[in-house]
Amino acid sequence: MSLPQAGIFALGTASHAYLEFDVSAGRKGGELVTAISALREPRTTMGGVNLVAGFRPELWREAAPDDAPAELVGFNEDLIGIDGFVMPATQHDAVLWLSGSAYDVIFDIAREAIAALDTIASIAEETSSWPYRHDRDLTGFIDGTENPDLVDAPDLVLVPEGNPGAGGTILLLQKWAHDVAAWESLPVTKQEQVIGRAKPDSVELEDKAQDSHVTSTDQDTFGKIFRRNMPYGTVTDHGTMFVGFSSEQRPLSTMLESMAGLTSGVRDALTFYTRAVAGAYYFVPSTDWLRRVNGTAA
């Protein structure tokens, strides 16, 4: 059985960093794949930090063609919705997601990783995140209510055995900036209508609107995903880092299309109070394939 990268399911970590890289001029994508695969022995953690590595689908296909899901592509074009709404494509070549108990540890390991890759790739985007009030996002609502539990999640979001990419998963990484003033000017009842859930306990509203966030992203309609969302930013400029995993790209892409109003002609009401400022797809291979690429497979 192919082993997934353990950090995908490592809940309860208090500090996170997302480092996105682009291959430097004159270097090859395969060099970056090999270098990232060598950053740690994939069955362990790196200095007490969970390290999850993902690659632009086209780059991973070049490096490991037998392990690349056939239909997977990068976030290579902006998603244009109704009313001129745009989810921008900001695809990079690789991502490292670091998570751990405290930011000082994350800080040190992030610097080590950037230094180790310095001759091959440049850091294109860096984002730091942390939990807010245990399990809420910065709208004040509980996040991940529909998440499968850790018993069921691997079977739902890992590529099944016998398929290219077995034990791996597809990551959608998006950064959503919140219009705090507009959101906090709404009464709680209006906020609940936008989300489609009660704010105190996340109970789904019986009379939720068609444009509610819950309706627009209904997993019973689009397929199950596993979310590891986190708040990011500063006191004056912040939002949500969407971190969504799926065994197939389609559940993720159709949810985005629905949010943009391309499915029903109605835009997700939440998109009037938060906007996507970055978006990329990455393939997160199994630890077996990371070891194989690094030449350490048994």
PDB file of C-alpha atoms in Angstrom:
ATOM      1  CA  MET A   1       0.000   0.000   0.000  1.00  0.00           C
ATOM      2  CA  SER A   2       1.342   3.451  -0.939  1.00  0.00           C
ATOM      3  CA  LEU A   3       1.879   5.693   2.082  1.00  0.00           C
ATOM      4  CA  PRO A   4       0.610   9.280   1.963  1.00  0.00           C
ATOM      5  CA  GLN A   5       2.607  12.195   3.284  1.00  0.00           C
ATOM      6  CA  ALA A   6       1.648  12.139   6.951  1.00  0.00           C
ATOM      7  CA  GLY A   7       1.401  15.895   7.390  1.00  0.00           C
ATOM      8  CA  ILE A   8      -1.781  15.989   5.308  1.00  0.00           C
ATOM      9  CA  PHE A   9      -3.685  14.495   8.231  1.00  0.00           C
ATOM     10  CA  ALA A  10      -1.656  15.959  11.127  1.00  0.00           C
ATOM     11  CA  LEU A  11      -4.385  17.935  12.860  1.00  0.00           C
ATOM     12  CA  GLY A  12      -3.828  20.139  15.888  1.00  0.00           C
ATOM     13  CA  THR A  13      -0.703  21.979  14.780  1.00  0.00           C
ATOM     14  CA  ALA A  14      -0.506  25.585  15.932  1.00  0.00           C
ATOM     15  CA  SER A  15       1.625  27.201  13.248  1.00  0.00           C
ATOM     16  CA  HIS A  16       1.807  26.864   9.474  1.00  0.00           C
ATOM     17  CA  ALA A  17       3.830  28.210   6.554  1.00  0.00           C
ATOM     18  CA  TYR A  18       3.240  27.772   2.826  1.00  0.00           C
ATOM     19  CA  LEU A  19       6.298  28.262   0.630  1.00  0.00           C
ATOM     20  CA  GLU A  20       5.745  28.311  -3.130  1.00  0.00           C
ATOM     21  CA  PHE A  21       8.721  28.033  -5.481  1.00  0.00           C
ATOM     22  CA  ASP A  22       9.501  28.606  -9.155  1.00  0.00           C
ATOM     23  CA  VAL A  23      12.349  26.897 -10.972  1.00  0.00           C
ATOM     24  CA  SER A  24      15.228  29.293 -11.577  1.00  0.00           C
ATOM     25  CA  ALA A  25      16.311  30.223 -15.093  1.00  0.00           C
ATOM     26  CA  GLY A  26      18.686  27.667 -16.538  1.00  0.00           C
ATOM     27  CA  ARG A  27      17.592  24.907 -14.146  1.00  0.00           C
ATOM     28  CA  LYS A  28      15.250  21.993 -14.840  1.00  0.00           C
ATOM     29  CA  GLY A  29      12.032  21.073 -13.088  1.00  0.00           C
ATOM     30  CA  GLY A  30      13.305  17.570 -12.397  1.00  0.00           C
ATOM     31  CA  GLU A  31      16.137  19.049 -10.360  1.00  0.00           C
ATOM     32  CA  LEU A  32      13.640  20.808  -8.116  1.00  0.00           C
ATOM     33  CA  VAL A  33      11.607  17.620  -7.660  1.00  0.00           C
ATOM     34  CA  THR A  34      14.733  15.697  -6.660  1.00  0.00           C
ATOM     35  CA  ALA A  35      15.927  18.446  -4.313  1.00  0.00           C
ATOM     36  CA  ILE A  36      12.591  18.741  -2.526  1.00  0.00           C
ATOM     37  CA  SER A  37      12.320  14.960  -2.243  1.00  0.00           C
ATOM     38  CA  ALA A  38      15.715  14.975  -0.518  1.00  0.00           C
ATOM     39  CA  LEU A  39      14.747  17.535   2.131  1.00  0.00           C
ATOM     40  CA  ARG A  40      13.699  14.827   4.540  1.00  0.00           C
ATOM     41  CA  GLU A  41      13.153  11.138   4.924  1.00  0.00           C
ATOM     42  CA  PRO A  42       9.436  11.119   4.069  1.00  0.00           C
ATOM     43  CA  ARG A  43       8.417   8.664   6.805  1.00  0.00           C
ATOM     44  CA  THR A  44       9.481  11.039   9.555  1.00  0.00           C
ATOM     45  CA  THR A  45       9.102  14.681  10.418  1.00  0.00           C
ATOM     46  CA  MET A  46      11.803  17.271   9.758  1.00  0.00           C
ATOM     47  CA  GLY A  47      13.015  18.660  13.071  1.00  0.00           C
ATOM     48  CA  GLY A  48       9.596  18.159  14.658  1.00  0.00           C
ATOM     49  CA  VAL A  49       7.868  19.853  11.719  1.00  0.00           C
ATOM     50  CA  ASN A  50       5.406  18.195   9.359  1.00  0.00           C
ATOM     51  CA  LEU A  51       6.558  18.791   5.804  1.00  0.00           C
ATOM     52  CA  VAL A  52       4.161  18.231   2.900  1.00  0.00           C
ATOM     53  CA  ALA A  53       5.567  18.653  -0.606  1.00  0.00           C
ATOM     54  CA  GLY A  54       3.513  19.243  -3.736  1.00  0.00           C
ATOM     55  CA  PHE A  55       4.388  19.890  -7.358  1.00  0.00           C
ATOM     56  CA  ARG A  56       2.852  21.613 -10.344  1.00  0.00           C
ATOM     57  CA  PRO A  57       1.038  18.759 -12.130  1.00  0.00           C
ATOM     58  CA  GLU A  58       2.872  19.267 -15.409  1.00  0.00           C
ATOM     59  CA  LEU A  59       6.241  19.295 -13.638  1.00  0.00           C
ATOM     60  CA  TRP A  60       5.469  16.122 -11.673  1.00  0.00           C
ATOM     61  CA  ARG A  61       4.321  14.399 -14.885  1.00  0.00           C
ATOM     62  CA  GLU A  62       7.720  15.126 -16.436  1.00  0.00           C
ATOM     63  CA  ALA A  63       9.590  13.816 -13.384  1.00  0.00           C
ATOM     64  CA  ALA A  64       7.406  10.786 -12.633  1.00  0.00           C
ATOM     65  CA  PRO A  65       5.141  10.023 -15.620  1.00  0.00           C
ATOM     66  CA  ASP A  66       3.976   6.705 -14.141  1.00  0.00           C
ATOM     67  CA  ASP A  67       2.733   8.442 -10.981  1.00  0.00           C
ATOM     68  CA  ALA A  68       0.836  11.355 -12.529  1.00  0.00           C
ATOM     69  CA  PRO A  69      -2.994  11.342 -12.638  1.00  0.00           C
ATOM     70  CA  ALA A  70      -3.843  11.635 -16.324  1.00  0.00           C
ATOM     71  CA  GLU A  71      -6.351  14.492 -16.239  1.00  0.00           C
ATOM     72  CA  LEU A  72      -4.675  16.692 -13.625  1.00  0.00           C
ATOM     73  CA  VAL A  73      -3.578  20.159 -14.758  1.00  0.00           C
ATOM     74  CA  GLY A  74      -2.304  23.255 -13.021  1.00  0.00           C
ATOM     75  CA  PHE A  75      -4.320  26.372 -12.240  1.00  0.00           C
ATOM     76  CA  ASN A  76      -3.025  27.860 -15.480  1.00  0.00           C
ATOM     77  CA  GLU A  77      -5.808  30.291 -16.381  1.00  0.00           C
ATOM     78  CA  ASP A  78      -7.943  32.684 -14.367  1.00  0.00           C
ATOM     79  CA  LEU A  79     -11.412  31.374 -13.575  1.00  0.00           C
ATOM     80  CA  ILE A  80     -13.846  33.999 -14.858  1.00  0.00           C
ATOM     81  CA  GLY A  81     -17.266  33.954 -13.233  1.00  0.00           C
ATOM     82  CA  ILE A  82     -20.383  36.019 -13.660  1.00  0.00           C
ATOM     83  CA  ASP A  83     -20.474  39.766 -12.958  1.00  0.00           C
ATOM     84  CA  GLY A  84     -16.785  40.031 -13.817  1.00  0.00           C
ATOM     85  CA  PHE A  85     -15.804  37.942 -10.798  1.00  0.00           C
ATOM     86  CA  VAL A  86     -12.296  36.459 -11.129  1.00  0.00           C
ATOM     87  CA  MET A  87     -10.371  33.751  -9.299  1.00  0.00           C
ATOM     88  CA  PRO A  88      -6.779  34.443 -10.365  1.00  0.00           C
ATOM     89  CA  ALA A  89      -4.393  31.725 -11.467  1.00  0.00           C
ATOM     90  CA  THR A  90      -1.053  32.066  -9.679  1.00  0.00           C
ATOM     91  CA  GLN A  91       0.395  28.644 -10.377  1.00  0.00           C
ATOM     92  CA  HIS A  92       3.936  27.963  -9.173  1.00  0.00           C
ATOM     93  CA  ASP A  93       6.208  24.968  -9.626  1.00  0.00           C
ATOM     94  CA  ALA A  94       6.214  23.536  -6.113  1.00  0.00           C
ATOM     95  CA  VAL A  95       4.882  24.089  -2.634  1.00  0.00           C
ATOM     96  CA  LEU A  96       6.156  23.170   0.812  1.00  0.00           C
ATOM     97  CA  TRP A  97       3.574  23.219   3.570  1.00  0.00           C
ATOM     98  CA  LEU A  98       5.193  23.275   6.987  1.00  0.00           C
ATOM     99  CA  SER A  99       3.188  22.756  10.171  1.00  0.00           C
ATOM    100  CA  GLY A 100       4.285  22.425  13.760  1.00  0.00           C
ATOM    101  CA  SER A 101       3.810  23.340  17.368  1.00  0.00           C
ATOM    102  CA  ALA A 102       5.283  26.864  17.317  1.00  0.00           C
ATOM    103  CA  TYR A 103       6.280  29.486  14.772  1.00  0.00           C
ATOM    104  CA  ASP A 104       9.916  29.712  15.832  1.00  0.00           C
ATOM    105  CA  VAL A 105      10.415  26.095  14.771  1.00  0.00           C
ATOM    106  CA  ILE A 106       8.528  26.687  11.511  1.00  0.00           C
ATOM    107  CA  PHE A 107      10.619  29.812  10.910  1.00  0.00           C
ATOM    108  CA  ASP A 108      13.918  27.987  11.258  1.00  0.00           C
ATOM    109  CA  ILE A 109      12.920  25.009   9.108  1.00  0.00           C
ATOM    110  CA  ALA A 110      11.474  27.310   6.432  1.00  0.00           C
ATOM    111  CA  ARG A 111      14.765  29.183   6.232  1.00  0.00           C
ATOM    112  CA  GLU A 112      16.662  25.901   5.957  1.00  0.00           C
ATOM    113  CA  ALA A 113      14.378  24.699   3.162  1.00  0.00           C
ATOM    114  CA  ILE A 114      14.685  27.947   1.200  1.00  0.00           C
ATOM    115  CA  ALA A 115      18.477  27.841   1.568  1.00  0.00           C
ATOM    116  CA  ALA A 116      18.627  24.200   0.468  1.00  0.00           C
ATOM    117  CA  LEU A 117      16.717  25.015  -2.738  1.00  0.00           C
ATOM    118  CA  ASP A 118      18.395  28.358  -3.387  1.00  0.00           C
ATOM    119  CA  THR A 119      20.481  27.296  -6.395  1.00  0.00           C
ATOM    120  CA  ILE A 120      17.552  25.571  -8.102  1.00  0.00           C
ATOM    121  CA  ALA A 121      14.445  27.611  -7.329  1.00  0.00           C
ATOM    122  CA  SER A 122      13.384  30.983  -5.987  1.00  0.00           C
ATOM    123  CA  ILE A 123      10.718  31.598  -3.392  1.00  0.00           C
ATOM    124  CA  ALA A 124       7.698  33.035  -5.203  1.00  0.00           C
ATOM    125  CA  GLU A 125       5.142  33.270  -2.396  1.00  0.00           C
ATOM    126  CA  GLU A 126       5.334  32.898   1.372  1.00  0.00           C
ATOM    127  CA  THR A 127       2.308  32.799   3.678  1.00  0.00           C
ATOM    128  CA  SER A 128       2.136  32.164   7.429  1.00  0.00           C
ATOM    129  CA  SER A 129      -0.985  30.880   9.163  1.00  0.00           C
ATOM    130  CA  TRP A 130      -2.286  29.984  12.608  1.00  0.00           C
ATOM    131  CA  PRO A 131      -5.482  28.620  14.204  1.00  0.00           C
ATOM    132  CA  TYR A 132      -8.134  31.102  15.321  1.00  0.00           C
ATOM    133  CA  ARG A 133     -10.369  30.301  18.291  1.00  0.00           C
ATOM    134  CA  HIS A 134      -9.643  26.599  17.884  1.00  0.00           C
ATOM    135  CA  ASP A 135     -11.580  25.826  14.684  1.00  0.00           C
ATOM    136  CA  ARG A 136     -13.016  29.098  13.371  1.00  0.00           C
ATOM    137  CA  ASP A 137     -11.936  31.180  10.411  1.00  0.00           C
ATOM    138  CA  LEU A 138     -11.691  34.957  10.512  1.00  0.00           C
ATOM    139  CA  THR A 139     -15.362  35.372   9.593  1.00  0.00           C
ATOM    140  CA  GLY A 140     -16.053  33.969  13.061  1.00  0.00           C
ATOM    141  CA  PHE A 141     -17.681  30.798  11.721  1.00  0.00           C
ATOM    142  CA  ILE A 142     -16.513  27.236  12.368  1.00  0.00           C
ATOM    143  CA  ASP A 143     -14.531  26.006   9.384  1.00  0.00           C
ATOM    144  CA  GLY A 144     -14.463  22.457   8.010  1.00  0.00           C
ATOM    145  CA  THR A 145     -17.805  21.321   9.424  1.00  0.00           C
ATOM    146  CA  GLU A 146     -18.291  18.865   6.543  1.00  0.00           C
ATOM    147  CA  ASN A 147     -14.775  17.444   6.782  1.00  0.00           C
ATOM    148  CA  PRO A 148     -14.600  13.649   6.890  1.00  0.00           C
ATOM    149  CA  ASP A 149     -13.006  12.340  10.086  1.00  0.00           C
ATOM    150  CA  LEU A 150      -9.471  10.974  10.089  1.00  0.00           C
ATOM    151  CA  VAL A 151     -10.728   7.401   9.821  1.00  0.00           C
ATOM    152  CA  ASP A 152     -12.577   8.068   6.570  1.00  0.00           C
ATOM    153  CA  ALA A 153     -10.523  10.899   5.056  1.00  0.00           C
ATOM    154  CA  PRO A 154      -7.666   8.816   3.557  1.00  0.00           C
ATOM    155  CA  ASP A 155     -10.078   6.578   1.639  1.00  0.00           C
ATOM    156  CA  LEU A 156     -11.928   9.636   0.317  1.00  0.00           C
ATOM    157  CA  VAL A 157      -9.084  11.945  -0.706  1.00  0.00           C
ATOM    158  CA  LEU A 158      -6.112   9.718  -1.584  1.00  0.00           C
ATOM    159  CA  VAL A 159      -5.749   8.344  -5.108  1.00  0.00           C
ATOM    160  CA  PRO A 160      -6.789   4.655  -4.874  1.00  0.00           C
ATOM    161  CA  GLU A 161      -4.336   1.799  -5.283  1.00  0.00           C
ATOM    162  CA  GLY A 162      -3.954   0.600  -8.830  1.00  0.00           C
ATOM    163  CA  ASN A 163      -4.174   4.117 -10.272  1.00  0.00           C
ATOM    164  CA  PRO A 164      -1.391   6.507 -11.297  1.00  0.00           C
ATOM    165  CA  GLY A 165      -0.617   8.613  -8.231  1.00  0.00           C
ATOM    166  CA  ALA A 166      -1.780   5.994  -5.706  1.00  0.00           C
ATOM    167  CA  GLY A 167      -1.369   7.235  -2.159  1.00  0.00           C
ATOM    168  CA  GLY A 168      -1.049  10.801  -3.393  1.00  0.00           C
ATOM    169  CA  THR A 169      -3.637  13.549  -3.447  1.00  0.00           C
ATOM    170  CA  ILE A 170      -4.544  16.713  -5.315  1.00  0.00           C
ATOM    171  CA  LEU A 171      -4.165  19.992  -3.442  1.00  0.00           C
ATOM    172  CA  LEU A 172      -6.010  23.197  -4.238  1.00  0.00           C
ATOM    173  CA  LEU A 173      -4.259  26.089  -2.511  1.00  0.00           C
ATOM    174  CA  GLN A 174      -6.010  29.461  -2.585  1.00  0.00           C
ATOM    175  CA  LYS A 175      -5.616  32.684  -0.654  1.00  0.00           C
ATOM    176  CA  TRP A 176      -8.838  34.610   0.057  1.00  0.00           C
ATOM    177  CA  ALA A 177      -8.605  38.187   1.347  1.00  0.00           C
ATOM    178  CA  HIS A 178     -11.508  39.302   3.522  1.00  0.00           C
ATOM    179  CA  ASP A 179     -13.317  42.616   3.275  1.00  0.00           C
ATOM    180  CA  VAL A 180     -13.449  42.907   7.038  1.00  0.00           C
ATOM    181  CA  ALA A 181     -15.324  46.194   7.217  1.00  0.00           C
ATOM    182  CA  ALA A 182     -18.094  44.988   4.905  1.00  0.00           C
ATOM    183  CA  TRP A 183     -18.406  41.615   6.644  1.00  0.00           C
ATOM    184  CA  GLU A 184     -18.441  42.940  10.176  1.00  0.00           C
ATOM    185  CA  SER A 185     -21.022  45.572   9.261  1.00  0.00           C
ATOM    186  CA  LEU A 186     -23.541  42.757   8.668  1.00  0.00           C
ATOM    187  CA  PRO A 187     -25.798  41.633  11.513  1.00  0.00           C
ATOM    188  CA  VAL A 188     -25.185  38.047  12.592  1.00  0.00           C
ATOM    189  CA  THR A 189     -28.456  36.893  11.013  1.00  0.00           C
ATOM    190  CA  LYS A 190     -27.304  38.200   7.629  1.00  0.00           C
ATOM    191  CA  GLN A 191     -23.877  36.603   8.061  1.00  0.00           C
ATOM    192  CA  GLU A 192     -25.634  33.304   8.767  1.00  0.00           C
ATOM    193  CA  GLN A 193     -27.661  33.653   5.577  1.00  0.00           C
ATOM    194  CA  VAL A 194     -24.487  34.254   3.587  1.00  0.00           C
ATOM    195  CA  ILE A 195     -22.782  31.178   5.042  1.00  0.00           C
ATOM    196  CA  GLY A 196     -25.880  28.979   5.347  1.00  0.00           C
ATOM    197  CA  ARG A 197     -25.087  27.947   8.932  1.00  0.00           C
ATOM    198  CA  ALA A 198     -25.742  29.201  12.443  1.00  0.00           C
ATOM    199  CA  LYS A 199     -22.721  31.092  13.766  1.00  0.00           C
ATOM    200  CA  PRO A 200     -22.511  29.671  17.319  1.00  0.00           C
ATOM    201  CA  ASP A 201     -22.624  25.950  16.495  1.00  0.00           C
ATOM    202  CA  SER A 202     -22.422  25.639  12.671  1.00  0.00           C
ATOM    203  CA  VAL A 203     -25.812  23.924  12.386  1.00  0.00           C
ATOM    204  CA  GLU A 204     -26.942  24.081   8.759  1.00  0.00           C
ATOM    205  CA  LEU A 205     -29.927  26.387   8.198  1.00  0.00           C
ATOM    206  CA  GLU A 206     -33.078  24.694   6.974  1.00  0.00           C
ATOM    207  CA  ASP A 207     -34.087  27.705   4.872  1.00  0.00           C
ATOM    208  CA  LYS A 208     -30.635  28.523   3.458  1.00  0.00           C
ATOM    209  CA  ALA A 209     -30.586  30.523   0.253  1.00  0.00           C
ATOM    210  CA  GLN A 210     -29.457  29.237  -3.142  1.00  0.00           C
ATOM    211  CA  ASP A 211     -26.517  31.624  -3.060  1.00  0.00           C
ATOM    212  CA  SER A 212     -25.345  30.608   0.424  1.00  0.00           C
ATOM    213  CA  HIS A 213     -21.797  29.336   0.728  1.00  0.00           C
ATOM    214  CA  VAL A 214     -23.033  25.952   1.962  1.00  0.00           C
ATOM    215  CA  THR A 215     -25.247  25.488  -1.093  1.00  0.00           C
ATOM    216  CA  SER A 216     -22.543  26.652  -3.492  1.00  0.00           C
ATOM    217  CA  THR A 217     -19.996  24.170  -2.123  1.00  0.00           C
ATOM    218  CA  ASP A 218     -22.231  21.231  -1.174  1.00  0.00           C
ATOM    219  CA  GLN A 219     -20.010  18.147  -0.991  1.00  0.00           C
ATOM    220  CA  ASP A 220     -22.942  15.826  -1.502  1.00  0.00           C
ATOM    221  CA  THR A 221     -23.286  17.465  -4.909  1.00  0.00           C
ATOM    222  CA  PHE A 222     -19.670  18.014  -5.943  1.00  0.00           C
ATOM    223  CA  GLY A 223     -17.797  15.274  -4.075  1.00  0.00           C
ATOM    224  CA  LYS A 224     -15.934  14.901  -0.804  1.00  0.00           C
ATOM    225  CA  ILE A 225     -12.814  16.863  -0.042  1.00  0.00           C
ATOM    226  CA  PHE A 226     -10.620  17.227   3.054  1.00  0.00           C
ATOM    227  CA  ARG A 227      -9.950  20.805   4.124  1.00  0.00           C
ATOM    228  CA  ARG A 228      -7.070  22.094   6.234  1.00  0.00           C
ATOM    229  CA  ASN A 229      -7.948  25.800   5.944  1.00  0.00           C
ATOM    230  CA  MET A 230      -6.138  28.326   8.108  1.00  0.00           C
ATOM    231  CA  PRO A 231      -6.351  32.080   8.750  1.00  0.00           C
ATOM    232  CA  TYR A 232      -3.451  34.139   7.442  1.00  0.00           C
ATOM    233  CA  GLY A 233      -2.235  37.721   7.482  1.00  0.00           C
ATOM    234  CA  THR A 234      -2.007  40.655   9.828  1.00  0.00           C
ATOM    235  CA  VAL A 235      -4.488  42.468  12.033  1.00  0.00           C
ATOM    236  CA  THR A 236      -5.258  44.931   9.231  1.00  0.00           C
ATOM    237  CA  ASP A 237      -4.924  42.644   6.191  1.00  0.00           C
ATOM    238  CA  HIS A 238      -6.028  39.053   6.574  1.00  0.00           C
ATOM    239  CA  GLY A 239      -8.154  36.244   5.239  1.00  0.00           C
ATOM    240  CA  THR A 240      -8.367  32.494   4.736  1.00  0.00           C
ATOM    241  CA  MET A 241      -5.842  30.113   3.251  1.00  0.00           C
ATOM    242  CA  PHE A 242      -7.951  27.472   1.523  1.00  0.00           C
ATOM    243  CA  VAL A 243      -6.159  24.123   1.671  1.00  0.00           C
ATOM    244  CA  GLY A 244      -8.322  21.450   0.047  1.00  0.00           C
ATOM    245  CA  PHE A 245      -7.416  17.860  -0.823  1.00  0.00           C
ATOM    246  CA  SER A 246      -9.195  15.459  -3.173  1.00  0.00           C
ATOM    247  CA  SER A 247      -8.449  12.218  -4.995  1.00  0.00           C
ATOM    248  CA  GLU A 248      -9.696  13.846  -8.195  1.00  0.00           C
ATOM    249  CA  GLN A 249      -9.488  17.376  -9.515  1.00  0.00           C
ATOM    250  CA  ARG A 250     -13.111  17.602 -10.581  1.00  0.00           C
ATOM    251  CA  PRO A 251     -14.706  18.049  -7.113  1.00  0.00           C
ATOM    252  CA  LEU A 252     -12.373  20.982  -6.470  1.00  0.00           C
ATOM    253  CA  SER A 253     -12.772  22.643  -9.864  1.00  0.00           C
ATOM    254  CA  THR A 254     -16.555  22.276  -9.949  1.00  0.00           C
ATOM    255  CA  MET A 255     -16.859  23.837  -6.495  1.00  0.00           C
ATOM    256  CA  LEU A 256     -14.919  26.843  -7.737  1.00  0.00           C
ATOM    257  CA  GLU A 257     -17.104  27.078 -10.819  1.00  0.00           C
ATOM    258  CA  SER A 258     -20.186  26.929  -8.614  1.00  0.00           C
ATOM    259  CA  MET A 259     -18.865  29.659  -6.328  1.00  0.00           C
ATOM    260  CA  ALA A 260     -18.194  31.841  -9.383  1.00  0.00           C
ATOM    261  CA  GLY A 261     -21.795  31.418 -10.550  1.00  0.00           C
ATOM    262  CA  LEU A 262     -21.007  29.290 -13.589  1.00  0.00           C
ATOM    263  CA  THR A 263     -23.193  26.375 -12.467  1.00  0.00           C
ATOM    264  CA  SER A 264     -26.459  27.987 -11.414  1.00  0.00           C
ATOM    265  CA  GLY A 265     -25.999  31.557 -12.619  1.00  0.00           C
ATOM    266  CA  VAL A 266     -25.900  32.654  -8.977  1.00  0.00           C
ATOM    267  CA  ARG A 267     -22.623  33.684  -7.352  1.00  0.00           C
ATOM    268  CA  ASP A 268     -21.705  32.419  -3.894  1.00  0.00           C
ATOM    269  CA  ALA A 269     -22.829  35.175  -1.517  1.00  0.00           C
ATOM    270  CA  LEU A 270     -19.576  34.877   0.430  1.00  0.00           C
ATOM    271  CA  THR A 271     -17.593  36.053  -2.607  1.00  0.00           C
ATOM    272  CA  PHE A 272     -19.029  39.552  -2.115  1.00  0.00           C
ATOM    273  CA  TYR A 273     -17.114  39.754   1.182  1.00  0.00           C
ATOM    274  CA  THR A 274     -13.928  37.869   0.330  1.00  0.00           C
ATOM    275  CA  ARG A 275     -11.942  37.658  -2.884  1.00  0.00           C
ATOM    276  CA  ALA A 276      -9.424  35.167  -4.197  1.00  0.00           C
ATOM    277  CA  VAL A 277      -5.974  36.693  -4.619  1.00  0.00           C
ATOM    278  CA  ALA A 278      -4.012  33.510  -5.411  1.00  0.00           C
ATOM    279  CA  GLY A 279      -4.753  30.006  -6.634  1.00  0.00           C
ATOM    280  CA  ALA A 280      -2.770  26.907  -7.624  1.00  0.00           C
ATOM    281  CA  TYR A 281      -3.159  23.144  -7.963  1.00  0.00           C
ATOM    282  CA  TYR A 282      -0.412  20.813  -6.796  1.00  0.00           C
ATOM    283  CA  PHE A 283       0.016  17.064  -6.869  1.00  0.00           C
ATOM    284  CA  VAL A 284       1.127  15.750  -3.486  1.00  0.00           C
ATOM    285  CA  PRO A 285       2.761  12.375  -4.194  1.00  0.00           C
ATOM    286  CA  SER A 286       3.031   9.450  -1.829  1.00  0.00           C
ATOM    287  CA  THR A 287       6.109   9.066   0.354  1.00  0.00           C
ATOM    288  CA  ASP A 288       6.991   5.990  -1.703  1.00  0.00           C
ATOM    289  CA  TRP A 289       7.323   8.100  -4.839  1.00  0.00           C
ATOM    290  CA  LEU A 290       9.264  10.809  -3.038  1.00  0.00           C
ATOM    291  CA  ARG A 291      11.761   8.164  -1.977  1.00  0.00           C
ATOM    292  CA  ARG A 292      11.860   6.717  -5.465  1.00  0.00           C
ATOM    293  CA  VAL A 293      12.583  10.111  -7.014  1.00  0.00           C
ATOM    294  CA  ASN A 294      15.271  10.703  -4.397  1.00  0.00           C
ATOM    295  CA  GLY A 295      16.816   7.310  -5.035  1.00  0.00           C
ATOM    296  CA  THR A 296      16.191   6.026  -1.494  1.00  0.00           C
ATOM    297  CA  ALA A 297      13.373   3.574  -2.215  1.00  0.00           C
ATOM    298  CA  ALA A 298      13.958   0.095  -0.856  1.00  0.00           C
TER     299      ALA A 298
END
